[in-house]
Amino acid sequence: MTLTELKYIVALARAKHFGHAAEACHVSQPTLSVAIKKLEDELDVKLFERTAGEVAVTPLGEEIVRQAQVVLEQAAAIKEIAQRGKDPLAGVLHLGVIYTIGPYLLPELVRRSMERTPQMPLLLQENFTLKLLDMLRTGEIDCAILAEPFPDTNLAIAPLYDEPFMAALPSQHPLAQRKSVSATELRDETMLLLGAGHCFRDQVLEVCPEFARFSTNVEGIRRTFEGSSLETIKHMVAEGMGVTLVPQLAVPRTALPGNARRRKTDDALVRYLPLHGDDKGPPPSRRVVLAWRRSFTRYEAIAALRNAIYACELPGVTRLT
């Protein structure tokens, strides 16, 4: 049994296709197939069910693949320990970020990281929360910036900041000249939502639960519209098609309330208002955290990434330490 063979079975379990797994491992398909067959013969078990055009992991194979992933992580940790003796921050850090954070945090974060730790380049992956959690579990990424809540996967968690929500309305909307607006005042509006799979969609529906019923029936075609990104939805708001909620960092800085440098661009077609509870309490918000596997050993890299995040401007959020 070799580490290479373990790498092959993990890749095949992930890809469920011999050709794709071989491509991911940078070997030919026959090389991968022969190595996996050799491992199955050595263990005297069937790890995969092979059918026309499809590969499925057997129940026993799933357990062996999980253990193989642990072994590969531990082998990688040996190299990381040796590398840390030379430079604790040397080497790529694989970072995942959810779609509703990436566009607004990553540009400055990457710049700050390059200034502070040029020897630790960030390899970025944007995706949905559940997909990033799966990638953390399988070791495809080292850490991820997520918004709570998400399923408990026994990850190490470091809070980063609390980010309030803001209402985005067409500039000609009757409520647009208000200083703030409540969720109740928006319940009769056409609400523009992110599509299924985005955690921010679920957070918006928690703040405005009355829109949940419209997103699941025919009447919802008239009352709600769904978009693939916050930027798409913001352009729809600018065209007067409805209203939406956005996280604070998604608001253009020149469009923040009280900014004297408001530009005469598409941003001026949208008014962003603080959102408050019906009792004038604190605004609805989301908590953004950094998550990583407890078995991940590059503690200095995690600390350096957190410090780079804290060095970003992040207007309007409450930083957590």
GROMACS .gro file of N, CA, C and O in nm, residues 155-212:
model
  232
  155LEU      N    1  -1.563   2.176   1.306
  155LEU     CA    2  -1.456   2.261   1.257
  155LEU      C    3  -1.409   2.356   1.367
  155LEU      O    4  -1.483   2.388   1.460
  156ALA      N    5  -1.286   2.403   1.354
  156ALA     CA    6  -1.239   2.513   1.439
  156ALA      C    7  -1.295   2.643   1.379
  156ALA      O    8  -1.293   2.662   1.257
  157ILE      N    9  -1.344   2.732   1.465
  157ILE     CA   10  -1.411   2.853   1.419
  157ILE      C   11  -1.349   2.975   1.488
  157ILE      O   12  -1.328   2.974   1.610
  158ALA      N   13  -1.323   3.080   1.411
  158ALA     CA   14  -1.278   3.208   1.467
  158ALA      C   15  -1.372   3.317   1.415
  158ALA      O   16  -1.380   3.339   1.293
  159PRO      N   17  -1.448   3.384   1.503
  159PRO     CA   18  -1.536   3.493   1.457
  159PRO      C   19  -1.454   3.606   1.397
  159PRO      O   20  -1.346   3.641   1.448
  160LEU      N   21  -1.503   3.665   1.289
  160LEU     CA   22  -1.434   3.776   1.223
  160LEU      C   23  -1.507   3.908   1.244
  160LEU      O   24  -1.451   4.004   1.296
  161TYR      N   25  -1.635   3.913   1.204
  161TYR     CA   26  -1.710   4.038   1.220
  161TYR      C   27  -1.860   4.011   1.209
  161TYR      O   28  -1.903   3.910   1.152
  162ASP      N   29  -1.937   4.101   1.268
  162ASP     CA   30  -2.082   4.103   1.250
  162ASP      C   31  -2.115   4.209   1.146
  162ASP      O   32  -2.070   4.324   1.158
  163GLU      N   33  -2.195   4.169   1.047
  163GLU     CA   34  -2.224   4.257   0.933
  163GLU      C   35  -2.373   4.285   0.925
  163GLU      O   36  -2.453   4.194   0.903
  164PRO      N   37  -2.414   4.412   0.942
  164PRO     CA   38  -2.558   4.443   0.935
  164PRO      C   39  -2.611   4.434   0.793
  164PRO      O   40  -2.535   4.445   0.696
  165PHE      N   41  -2.742   4.414   0.781
  165PHE     CA   42  -2.809   4.416   0.651
  165PHE      C   43  -2.858   4.558   0.623
  165PHE      O   44  -2.890   4.634   0.715
  166MET      N   45  -2.866   4.591   0.495
  166MET     CA   46  -2.923   4.718   0.453
  166MET      C   47  -3.028   4.693   0.347
  166MET      O   48  -3.019   4.595   0.272
  167ALA      N   49  -3.127   4.779   0.341
  167ALA     CA   50  -3.229   4.770   0.239
  167ALA      C   51  -3.184   4.847   0.115
  167ALA      O   52  -3.131   4.958   0.127
  168ALA      N   53  -3.203   4.788  -0.001
  168ALA     CA   54  -3.172   4.855  -0.128
  168ALA      C   55  -3.304   4.883  -0.201
  168ALA      O   56  -3.380   4.790  -0.228
  169LEU      N   57  -3.330   5.011  -0.230
  169LEU     CA   58  -3.455   5.051  -0.294
  169LEU      C   59  -3.424   5.138  -0.416
  169LEU      O   60  -3.323   5.209  -0.418
  170PRO      N   61  -3.511   5.138  -0.517
  170PRO     CA   62  -3.495   5.233  -0.628
  170PRO      C   63  -3.497   5.375  -0.573
  170PRO      O   64  -3.570   5.405  -0.478
  171SER      N   65  -3.418   5.463  -0.630
  171SER     CA   66  -3.406   5.598  -0.576
  171SER      C   67  -3.537   5.675  -0.578
  171SER      O   68  -3.556   5.768  -0.500
  172GLN      N   69  -3.632   5.635  -0.666
  172GLN     CA   70  -3.761   5.704  -0.673
  172GLN      C   71  -3.867   5.638  -0.585
  172GLN      O   72  -3.983   5.680  -0.586
  173HIS      N   73  -3.829   5.538  -0.510
  173HIS     CA   74  -3.926   5.468  -0.424
  173HIS      C   75  -3.975   5.561  -0.313
  173HIS      O   76  -3.896   5.643  -0.261
  174PRO      N   77  -4.102   5.553  -0.273
  174PRO     CA   78  -4.154   5.640  -0.167
  174PRO      C   79  -4.075   5.634  -0.036
  174PRO      O   80  -4.072   5.732   0.039
  175LEU      N   81  -4.012   5.518  -0.007
  175LEU     CA   82  -3.937   5.504   0.117
  175LEU      C   83  -3.791   5.547   0.103
  175LEU      O   84  -3.718   5.550   0.203
  176ALA      N   85  -3.748   5.581  -0.018
  176ALA     CA   86  -3.605   5.602  -0.044
  176ALA      C   87  -3.548   5.722   0.030
  176ALA      O   88  -3.426   5.729   0.052
  177GLN      N   89  -3.631   5.817   0.067
  177GLN     CA   90  -3.579   5.936   0.136
  177GLN      C   91  -3.578   5.921   0.287
  177GLN      O   92  -3.539   6.014   0.358
  178ARG      N   93  -3.620   5.804   0.335
  178ARG     CA   94  -3.617   5.780   0.479
  178ARG      C   95  -3.473   5.761   0.526
  178ARG      O   96  -3.383   5.727   0.448
  179LYS      N   97  -3.450   5.778   0.657
  179LYS     CA   98  -3.317   5.754   0.713
  179LYS      C   99  -3.295   5.605   0.740
  179LYS      O  100  -3.181   5.558   0.744
  180SER      N  101  -3.404   5.532   0.764
  180SER     CA  102  -3.396   5.388   0.784
  180SER      C  103  -3.532   5.330   0.753
  180SER      O  104  -3.631   5.402   0.735
  181VAL      N  105  -3.539   5.197   0.746
  181VAL     CA  106  -3.664   5.130   0.713
  181VAL      C  107  -3.670   4.999   0.790
  181VAL      O  108  -3.566   4.942   0.824
  182SER      N  109  -3.790   4.952   0.820
  182SER     CA  110  -3.805   4.825   0.892
  182SER      C  111  -3.846   4.715   0.796
  182SER      O  112  -3.896   4.740   0.686
  183ALA      N  113  -3.826   4.590   0.839
  183ALA     CA  114  -3.866   4.476   0.757
  183ALA      C  115  -4.016   4.476   0.733
  183ALA      O  116  -4.062   4.441   0.624
  184THR      N  117  -4.093   4.518   0.833
  184THR     CA  118  -4.238   4.522   0.817
  184THR      C  119  -4.281   4.615   0.705
  184THR      O  120  -4.375   4.586   0.630
  185GLU      N  121  -4.211   4.726   0.691
  185GLU     CA  122  -4.245   4.823   0.587
  185GLU      C  123  -4.216   4.770   0.447
  185GLU      O  124  -4.263   4.826   0.349
  186LEU      N  125  -4.138   4.663   0.438
  186LEU     CA  126  -4.103   4.607   0.307
  186LEU      C  127  -4.191   4.490   0.267
  186LEU      O  128  -4.179   4.439   0.155
  187ARG      N  129  -4.281   4.447   0.356
  187ARG     CA  130  -4.350   4.321   0.331
  187ARG      C  131  -4.447   4.328   0.213
  187ARG      O  132  -4.484   4.225   0.157
  188ASP      N  133  -4.491   4.447   0.174
  188ASP     CA  134  -4.582   4.460   0.060
  188ASP      C  135  -4.508   4.490  -0.070
  188ASP      O  136  -4.571   4.518  -0.173
  189GLU      N  137  -4.375   4.488  -0.066
  189GLU     CA  138  -4.295   4.518  -0.184
  189GLU      C  139  -4.264   4.391  -0.264
  189GLU      O  140  -4.276   4.280  -0.213
  190THR      N  141  -4.224   4.408  -0.388
  190THR     CA  142  -4.170   4.297  -0.467
  190THR      C  143  -4.027   4.274  -0.422
  190THR      O  144  -3.941   4.360  -0.440
  191MET      N  145  -4.002   4.161  -0.360
  191MET     CA  146  -3.871   4.132  -0.303
  191MET      C  147  -3.786   4.053  -0.403
  191MET      O  148  -3.832   3.952  -0.458
  192LEU      N  149  -3.666   4.100  -0.427
  192LEU     CA  150  -3.573   4.031  -0.515
  192LEU      C  151  -3.480   3.947  -0.429
  192LEU      O  152  -3.412   3.999  -0.339
  193LEU      N  153  -3.475   3.816  -0.455
  193LEU     CA  154  -3.401   3.722  -0.371
  193LEU      C  155  -3.292   3.651  -0.450
  193LEU      O  156  -3.304   3.633  -0.572
  194LEU      N  157  -3.188   3.609  -0.381
  194LEU     CA  158  -3.092   3.517  -0.440
  194LEU      C  159  -3.158   3.380  -0.457
  194LEU      O  160  -3.253   3.346  -0.387
  195GLY      N  161  -3.108   3.302  -0.551
  195GLY     CA  162  -3.163   3.170  -0.577
  195GLY      C  163  -3.131   3.071  -0.466
  195GLY      O  164  -3.049   3.097  -0.377
  196ALA      N  165  -3.195   2.956  -0.471
  196ALA     CA  166  -3.173   2.850  -0.372
  196ALA      C  167  -3.026   2.809  -0.369
  196ALA      O  168  -2.959   2.804  -0.473
  197GLY      N  169  -2.977   2.780  -0.250
  197GLY     CA  170  -2.837   2.742  -0.232
  197GLY      C  171  -2.754   2.850  -0.168
  197GLY      O  172  -2.651   2.823  -0.108
  198HIS      N  173  -2.798   2.977  -0.181
  198HIS     CA  174  -2.727   3.087  -0.118
  198HIS      C  175  -2.773   3.100   0.027
  198HIS      O  176  -2.893   3.115   0.054
  199CYS      N  177  -2.679   3.098   0.122
  199CYS     CA  178  -2.718   3.111   0.262
  199CYS      C  179  -2.776   3.248   0.290
  199CYS      O  180  -2.861   3.264   0.378
  200PHE      N  181  -2.734   3.350   0.213
  200PHE     CA  182  -2.788   3.484   0.238
  200PHE      C  183  -2.936   3.491   0.204
  200PHE      O  184  -3.011   3.568   0.265
  201ARG      N  185  -2.980   3.411   0.109
  201ARG     CA  186  -3.125   3.404   0.080
  201ARG      C  187  -3.201   3.360   0.205
  201ARG      O  188  -3.304   3.419   0.242
  202ASP      N  189  -3.150   3.256   0.273
  202ASP     CA  190  -3.216   3.206   0.393
  202ASP      C  191  -3.215   3.312   0.503
  202ASP      O  192  -3.311   3.325   0.579
  203GLN      N  193  -3.106   3.388   0.512
  203GLN     CA  194  -3.098   3.492   0.614
  203GLN      C  195  -3.197   3.605   0.586
  203GLN      O  196  -3.257   3.660   0.678
  204VAL      N  197  -3.215   3.640   0.458
  204VAL     CA  198  -3.314   3.742   0.422
  204VAL      C  199  -3.454   3.694   0.457
  204VAL      O  200  -3.537   3.770   0.511
  205LEU      N  201  -3.483   3.567   0.431
  205LEU     CA  202  -3.616   3.514   0.460
  205LEU      C  203  -3.641   3.503   0.611
  205LEU      O  204  -3.755   3.505   0.655
  206GLU      N  205  -3.533   3.494   0.690
  206GLU     CA  206  -3.550   3.500   0.835
  206GLU      C  207  -3.592   3.640   0.879
  206GLU      O  208  -3.674   3.657   0.969
  207VAL      N  209  -3.533   3.742   0.814
  207VAL     CA  210  -3.567   3.880   0.847
  207VAL      C  211  -3.706   3.915   0.795
  207VAL      O  212  -3.783   3.986   0.861
  208CYS      N  213  -3.739   3.868   0.674
  208CYS     CA  214  -3.869   3.895   0.610
  208CYS      C  215  -3.938   3.763   0.580
  208CYS      O  216  -3.949   3.722   0.463
  209PRO      N  217  -3.986   3.691   0.682
  209PRO     CA  218  -4.040   3.557   0.660
  209PRO      C  219  -4.165   3.555   0.573
  209PRO      O  220  -4.197   3.451   0.514
  210GLU      N  221  -4.234   3.669   0.561
  210GLU     CA  222  -4.355   3.670   0.479
  210GLU      C  223  -4.326   3.642   0.332
  210GLU      O  224  -4.414   3.601   0.257
  211PHE      N  225  -4.201   3.662   0.288
  211PHE     CA  226  -4.169   3.637   0.148
  211PHE      C  227  -4.142   3.490   0.119
  211PHE      O  228  -4.134   3.450   0.003
  212ALA      N  229  -4.127   3.408   0.221
  212ALA     CA  230  -4.099   3.265   0.200
  212ALA      C  231  -4.214   3.199   0.126
  212ALA      O  232  -4.193   3.113   0.040
   0.00000   0.00000   0.00000
